[in-house]
Short mmCIF file of C-alpha atoms in Angstrom, two decimals:
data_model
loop_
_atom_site.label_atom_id
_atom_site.label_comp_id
_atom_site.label_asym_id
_atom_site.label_seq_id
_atom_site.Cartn_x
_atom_site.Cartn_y
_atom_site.Cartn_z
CA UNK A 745 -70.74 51.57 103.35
CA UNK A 746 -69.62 48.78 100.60
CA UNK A 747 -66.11 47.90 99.40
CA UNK A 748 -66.61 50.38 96.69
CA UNK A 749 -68.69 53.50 98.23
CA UNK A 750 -68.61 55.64 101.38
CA UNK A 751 -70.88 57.87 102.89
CA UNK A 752 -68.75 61.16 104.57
CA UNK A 753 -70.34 62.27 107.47
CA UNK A 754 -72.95 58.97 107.49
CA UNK A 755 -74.63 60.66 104.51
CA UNK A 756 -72.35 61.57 101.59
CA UNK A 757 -72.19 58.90 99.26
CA UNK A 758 -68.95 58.78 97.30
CA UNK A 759 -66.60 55.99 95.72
CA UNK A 760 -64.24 54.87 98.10
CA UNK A 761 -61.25 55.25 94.98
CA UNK A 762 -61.30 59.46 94.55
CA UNK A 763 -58.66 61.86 92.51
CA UNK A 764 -56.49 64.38 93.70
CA UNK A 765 -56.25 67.07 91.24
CA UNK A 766 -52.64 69.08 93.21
CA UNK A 767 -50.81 68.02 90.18
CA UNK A 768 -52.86 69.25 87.73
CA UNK A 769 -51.02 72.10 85.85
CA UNK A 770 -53.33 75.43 85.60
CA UNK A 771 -50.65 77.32 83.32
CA UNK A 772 -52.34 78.62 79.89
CA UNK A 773 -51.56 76.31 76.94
CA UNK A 774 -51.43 72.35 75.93
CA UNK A 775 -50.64 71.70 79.77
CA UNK A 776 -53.67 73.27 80.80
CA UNK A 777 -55.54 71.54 77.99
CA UNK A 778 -54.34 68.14 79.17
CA UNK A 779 -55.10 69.29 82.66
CA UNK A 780 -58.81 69.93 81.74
CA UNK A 781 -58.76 66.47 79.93
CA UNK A 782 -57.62 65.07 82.63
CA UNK A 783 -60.68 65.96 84.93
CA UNK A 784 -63.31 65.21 82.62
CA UNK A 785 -61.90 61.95 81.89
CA UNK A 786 -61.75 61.22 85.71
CA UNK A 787 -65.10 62.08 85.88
CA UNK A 788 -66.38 59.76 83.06
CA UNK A 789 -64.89 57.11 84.68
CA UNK A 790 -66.85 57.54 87.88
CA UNK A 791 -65.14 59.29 90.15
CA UNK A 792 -67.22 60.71 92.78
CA UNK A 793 -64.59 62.69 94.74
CA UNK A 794 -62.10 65.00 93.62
CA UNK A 795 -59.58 67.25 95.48
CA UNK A 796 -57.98 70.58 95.53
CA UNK A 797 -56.88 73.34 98.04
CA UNK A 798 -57.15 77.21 97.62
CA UNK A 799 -53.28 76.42 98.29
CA UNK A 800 -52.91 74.76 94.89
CA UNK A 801 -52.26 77.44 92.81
CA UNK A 802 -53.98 80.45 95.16
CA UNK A 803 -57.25 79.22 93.78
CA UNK A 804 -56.40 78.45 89.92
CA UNK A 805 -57.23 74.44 90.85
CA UNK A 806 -60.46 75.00 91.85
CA UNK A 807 -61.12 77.56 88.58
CA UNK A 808 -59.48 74.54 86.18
CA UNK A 809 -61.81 71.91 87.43
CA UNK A 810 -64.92 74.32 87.50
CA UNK A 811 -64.30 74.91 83.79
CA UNK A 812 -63.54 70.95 83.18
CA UNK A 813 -66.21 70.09 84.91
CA UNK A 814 -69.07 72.92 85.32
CA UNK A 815 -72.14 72.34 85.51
CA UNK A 816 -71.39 69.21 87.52
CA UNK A 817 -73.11 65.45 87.33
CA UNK A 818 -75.22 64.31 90.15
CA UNK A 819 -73.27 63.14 92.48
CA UNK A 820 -69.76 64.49 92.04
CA UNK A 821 -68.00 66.18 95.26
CA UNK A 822 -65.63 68.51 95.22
CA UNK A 823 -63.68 69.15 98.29
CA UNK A 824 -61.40 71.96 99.26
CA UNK A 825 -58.86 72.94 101.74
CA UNK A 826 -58.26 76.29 103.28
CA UNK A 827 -56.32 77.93 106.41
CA UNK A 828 -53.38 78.49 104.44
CA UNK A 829 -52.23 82.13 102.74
CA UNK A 830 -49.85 84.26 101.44
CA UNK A 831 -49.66 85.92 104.83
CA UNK A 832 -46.14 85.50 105.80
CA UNK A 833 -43.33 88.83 106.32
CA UNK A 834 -43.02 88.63 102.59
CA UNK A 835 -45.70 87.37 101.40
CA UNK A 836 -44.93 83.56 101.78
CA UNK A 837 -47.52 80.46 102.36
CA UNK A 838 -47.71 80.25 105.49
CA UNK A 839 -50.50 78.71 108.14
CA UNK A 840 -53.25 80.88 108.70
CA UNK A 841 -56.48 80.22 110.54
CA UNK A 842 -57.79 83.53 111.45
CA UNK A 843 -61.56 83.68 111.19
CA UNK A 844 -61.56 85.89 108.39
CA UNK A 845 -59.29 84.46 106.50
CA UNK A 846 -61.02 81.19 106.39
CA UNK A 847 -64.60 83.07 105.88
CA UNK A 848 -62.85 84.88 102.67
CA UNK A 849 -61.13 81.71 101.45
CA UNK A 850 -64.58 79.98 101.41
CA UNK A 851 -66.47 82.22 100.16
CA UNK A 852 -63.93 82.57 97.62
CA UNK A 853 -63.99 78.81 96.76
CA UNK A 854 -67.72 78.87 96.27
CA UNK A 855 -67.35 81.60 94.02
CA UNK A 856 -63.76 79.93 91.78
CA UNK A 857 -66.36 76.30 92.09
CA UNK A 858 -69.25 78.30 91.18
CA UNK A 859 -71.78 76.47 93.75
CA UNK A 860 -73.31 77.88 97.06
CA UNK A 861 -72.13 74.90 99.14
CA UNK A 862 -68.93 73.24 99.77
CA UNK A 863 -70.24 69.92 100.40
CA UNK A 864 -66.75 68.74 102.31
CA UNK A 865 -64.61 71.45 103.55
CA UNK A 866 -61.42 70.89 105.44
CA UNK A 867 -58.73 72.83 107.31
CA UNK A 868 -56.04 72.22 105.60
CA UNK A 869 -53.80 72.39 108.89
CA UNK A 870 -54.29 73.73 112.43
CA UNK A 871 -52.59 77.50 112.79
CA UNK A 872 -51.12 76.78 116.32
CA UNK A 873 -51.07 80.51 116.59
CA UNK A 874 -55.02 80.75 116.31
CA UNK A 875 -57.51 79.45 118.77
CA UNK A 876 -59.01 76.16 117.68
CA UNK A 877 -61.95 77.11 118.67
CA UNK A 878 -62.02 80.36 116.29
CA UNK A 879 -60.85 78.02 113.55
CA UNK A 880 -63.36 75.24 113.99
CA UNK A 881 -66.02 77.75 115.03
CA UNK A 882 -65.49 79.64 111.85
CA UNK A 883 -66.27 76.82 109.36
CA UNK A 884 -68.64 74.73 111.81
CA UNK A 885 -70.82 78.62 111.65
CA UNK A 886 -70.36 78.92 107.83
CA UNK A 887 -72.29 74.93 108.26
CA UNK A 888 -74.70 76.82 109.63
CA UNK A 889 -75.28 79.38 107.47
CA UNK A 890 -75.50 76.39 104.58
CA UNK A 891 -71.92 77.39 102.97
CA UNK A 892 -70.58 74.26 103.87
CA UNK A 893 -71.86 70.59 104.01
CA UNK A 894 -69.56 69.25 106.69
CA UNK A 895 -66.36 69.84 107.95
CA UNK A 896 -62.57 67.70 107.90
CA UNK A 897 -59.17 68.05 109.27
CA UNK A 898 -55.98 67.29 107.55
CA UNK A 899 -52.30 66.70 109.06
CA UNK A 900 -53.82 65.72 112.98
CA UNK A 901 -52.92 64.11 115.64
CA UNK A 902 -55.39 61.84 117.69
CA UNK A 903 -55.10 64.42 120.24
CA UNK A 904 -56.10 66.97 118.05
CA UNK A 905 -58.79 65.26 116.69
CA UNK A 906 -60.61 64.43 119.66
CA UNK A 907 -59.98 67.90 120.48
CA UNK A 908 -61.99 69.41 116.85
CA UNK A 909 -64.54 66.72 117.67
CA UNK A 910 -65.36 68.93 120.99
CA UNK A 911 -65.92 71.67 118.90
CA UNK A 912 -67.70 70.24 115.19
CA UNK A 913 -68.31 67.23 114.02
CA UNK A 914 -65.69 66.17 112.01
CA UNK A 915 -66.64 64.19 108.90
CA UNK A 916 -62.86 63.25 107.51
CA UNK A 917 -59.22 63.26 107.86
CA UNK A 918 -56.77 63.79 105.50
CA UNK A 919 -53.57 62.72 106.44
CA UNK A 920 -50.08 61.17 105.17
CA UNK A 921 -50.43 57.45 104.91
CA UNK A 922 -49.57 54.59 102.23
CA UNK A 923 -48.07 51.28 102.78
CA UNK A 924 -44.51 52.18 103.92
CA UNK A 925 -45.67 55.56 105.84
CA UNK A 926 -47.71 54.53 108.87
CA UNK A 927 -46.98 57.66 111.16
CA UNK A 928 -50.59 58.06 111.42
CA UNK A 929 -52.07 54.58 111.94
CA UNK A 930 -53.48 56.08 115.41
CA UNK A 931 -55.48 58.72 113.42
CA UNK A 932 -56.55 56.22 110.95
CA UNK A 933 -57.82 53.40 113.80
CA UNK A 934 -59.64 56.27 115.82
CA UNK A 935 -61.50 57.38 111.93
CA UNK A 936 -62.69 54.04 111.87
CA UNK A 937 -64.06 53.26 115.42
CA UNK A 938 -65.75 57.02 114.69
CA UNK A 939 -66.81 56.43 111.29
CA UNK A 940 -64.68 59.26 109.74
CA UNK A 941 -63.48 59.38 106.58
CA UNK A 942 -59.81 58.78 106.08
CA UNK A 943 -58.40 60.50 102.72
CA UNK A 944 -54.43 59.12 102.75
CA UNK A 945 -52.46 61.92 100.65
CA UNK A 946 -49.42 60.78 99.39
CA UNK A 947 -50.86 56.64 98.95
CA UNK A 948 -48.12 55.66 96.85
CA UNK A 949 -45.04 54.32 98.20
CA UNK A 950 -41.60 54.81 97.79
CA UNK A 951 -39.12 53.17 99.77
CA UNK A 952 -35.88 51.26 99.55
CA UNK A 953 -35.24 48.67 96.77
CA UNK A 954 -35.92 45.84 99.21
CA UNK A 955 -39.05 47.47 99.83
CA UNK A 956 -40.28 47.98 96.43
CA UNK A 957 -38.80 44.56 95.40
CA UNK A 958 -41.47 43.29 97.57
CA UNK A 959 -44.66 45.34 95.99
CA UNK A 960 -42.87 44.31 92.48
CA UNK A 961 -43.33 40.66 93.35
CA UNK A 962 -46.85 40.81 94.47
CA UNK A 963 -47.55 43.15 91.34
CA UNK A 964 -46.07 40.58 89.56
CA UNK A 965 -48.16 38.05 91.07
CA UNK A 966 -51.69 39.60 90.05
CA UNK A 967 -50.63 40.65 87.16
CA UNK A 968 -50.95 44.42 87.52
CA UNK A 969 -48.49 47.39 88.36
CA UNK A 970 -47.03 48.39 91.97
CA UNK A 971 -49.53 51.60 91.69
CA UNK A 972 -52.27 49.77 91.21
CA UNK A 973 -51.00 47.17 94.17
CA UNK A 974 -50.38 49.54 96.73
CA UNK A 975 -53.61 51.62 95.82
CA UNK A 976 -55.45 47.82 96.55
CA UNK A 977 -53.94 47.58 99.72
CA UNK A 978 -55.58 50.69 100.99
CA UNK A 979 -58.51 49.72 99.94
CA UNK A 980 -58.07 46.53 101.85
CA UNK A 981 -56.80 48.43 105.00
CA UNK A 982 -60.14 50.13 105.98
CA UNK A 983 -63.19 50.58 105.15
CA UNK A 984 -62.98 54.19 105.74
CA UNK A 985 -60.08 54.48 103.53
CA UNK A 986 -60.93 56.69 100.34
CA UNK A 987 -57.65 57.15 98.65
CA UNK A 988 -57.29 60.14 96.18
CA UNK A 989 -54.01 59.32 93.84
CA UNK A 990 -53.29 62.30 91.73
CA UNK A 991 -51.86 62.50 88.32
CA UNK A 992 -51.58 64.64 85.22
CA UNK A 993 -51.86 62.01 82.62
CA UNK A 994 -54.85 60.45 81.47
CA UNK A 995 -53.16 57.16 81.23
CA UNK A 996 -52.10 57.17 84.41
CA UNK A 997 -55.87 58.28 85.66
CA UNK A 998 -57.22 55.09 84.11
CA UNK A 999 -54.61 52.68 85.83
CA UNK A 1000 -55.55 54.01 88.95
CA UNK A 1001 -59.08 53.66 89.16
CA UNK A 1002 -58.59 50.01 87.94
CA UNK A 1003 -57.21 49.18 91.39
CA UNK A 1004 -60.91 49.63 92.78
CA UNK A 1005 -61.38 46.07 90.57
CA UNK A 1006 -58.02 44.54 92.06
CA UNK A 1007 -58.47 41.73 95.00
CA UNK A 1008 -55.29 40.29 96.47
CA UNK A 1009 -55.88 37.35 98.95
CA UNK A 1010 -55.18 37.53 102.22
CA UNK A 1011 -51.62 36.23 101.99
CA UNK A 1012 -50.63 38.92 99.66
CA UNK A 1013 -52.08 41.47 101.63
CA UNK A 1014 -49.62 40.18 104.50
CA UNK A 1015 -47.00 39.86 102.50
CA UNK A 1016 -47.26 44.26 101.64
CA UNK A 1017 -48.17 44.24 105.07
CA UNK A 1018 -44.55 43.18 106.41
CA UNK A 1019 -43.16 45.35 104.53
CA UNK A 1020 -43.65 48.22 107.28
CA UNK A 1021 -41.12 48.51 109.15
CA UNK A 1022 -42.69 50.41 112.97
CA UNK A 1023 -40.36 52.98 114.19
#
């Protein structure tokens, strides 16, 4: 572990500063051109770890950044979410966690990636209405079977993570968390006494002008934007923290991997610090 890379699951070596690719537009046309531009350029930059979901788009994210990307640099990891489907009354997302649908959905993601591992899968939430054990057992058997690489939660409770432990080692956790949002600082604390990964979704901020009056002045102060601030911060937070900020603009791709080059001291880390306000 450095303040730049991470190894998920003790052996994984990625940049701690990944991508998310959810907002990455799959339609066909200019926007899907930009959204392919997008991924390479990420990737010539040096990300390591990039993002998607079988929810994000049904599986047309993970076919956009296998034809961006395919065949992939050393290195690179791809990870992907399932347990959710169009298995509702009407055919509406909704959580599902049966065994077979997470066997399809990854052996459907290896096929849309077009690799025969997943080198970090996760559950992209716990179906309360199947076992845990069925869920966990599922992907922690497709481990076996050398589909998958190793295995992380998103959206969990402490609780609930202690429980997954029980049943698979759990190599990271993906929940909400950025400077303003700290719901889950018990999930985050428990990643780092056990060494697990901790992706924040949703790392940027917003809040309430007094709020963002106070990331404004330390941007101000280092001379770069709020994004690239708050994405600092994070960085600063943990040493398990691997942020993934998502965009669909190239420009916007290149701030935000600038942050990993950011250092605020420690009084402007308390400063963003105070700006939580507990609940």
């Amino acid at each position: 572990m450095t303040s730049k890379g991470f190894r998920i699951g003790g052996d994984l070596e990625v940049r701690r500063l990944g991508f998310g690719a959810m907002h990455l537009s799959t339609e066909a046309g200019p926007a899907r051109e930009s959204s392919l531009a997008v991924a390479r350029r990420v990737v010539e930059l040096g990300v390591t770890l990039i993002d998607t979901a079988y929810l994000y788009g049904g599986g047309a994210n993970e076919e956009l950044l296998a034809e961006a990307l395919y065949p992939y640099p050393d290195g690179l990891v791809i990870t992907t979410k399932v347990g959710v489907a169009r298995s509702g009354p009407h055919g509406e997302w909704k959580l599902d966690g049966r065994p077979d649908v997470l066997r399809t959905q990854v052996e459907q993601a290896l096929r849309r990636l077009r690799v025969e591992r997943i080198e970090l899968l996760q559950l992209h939430r716990i179906d309360p209405e199947t076992p845990l054990a069925d869920q966990l057992g599922t992907l922690r058997d497709m481990r076996t079977e050398g589909k998958i690489g190793r295995v992380g939660l998103s959206e969990v409770t402490v609780a609930e993570l202690d429980q997954a432990r029980q049943i698979v080692d759990v190599a990271s956790v993906q929940n909400r968390y950025n400077v303003l949002d700290r719901e889950h600082e018990p999930v985050l604390l428990a990643c780092e006494h056990a060494g697990i990964a901790f992706l924040p979704w949703r790392p940027v901020a917003a809040g309430t002008s007094g709020e963002l009056a106070g990331i404004a002045a330390v941007a101000s102060e280092v001379g770069a934007t709020p994004t690239q601030v708050l994405l600092a911060w994070l960085l600063s937070r943990s040493p398990v923290m691997l942020p993934i900020p998502g965009t669909a603009r190239v420009e916007h791709v290149e701030e935000n991997l600038a942050a990993g080059e950011l250092h605020l001291t420690s009084a402007q880390y308390a400063a963003l610090d105070r700006l939580h306000q507990p609940t």
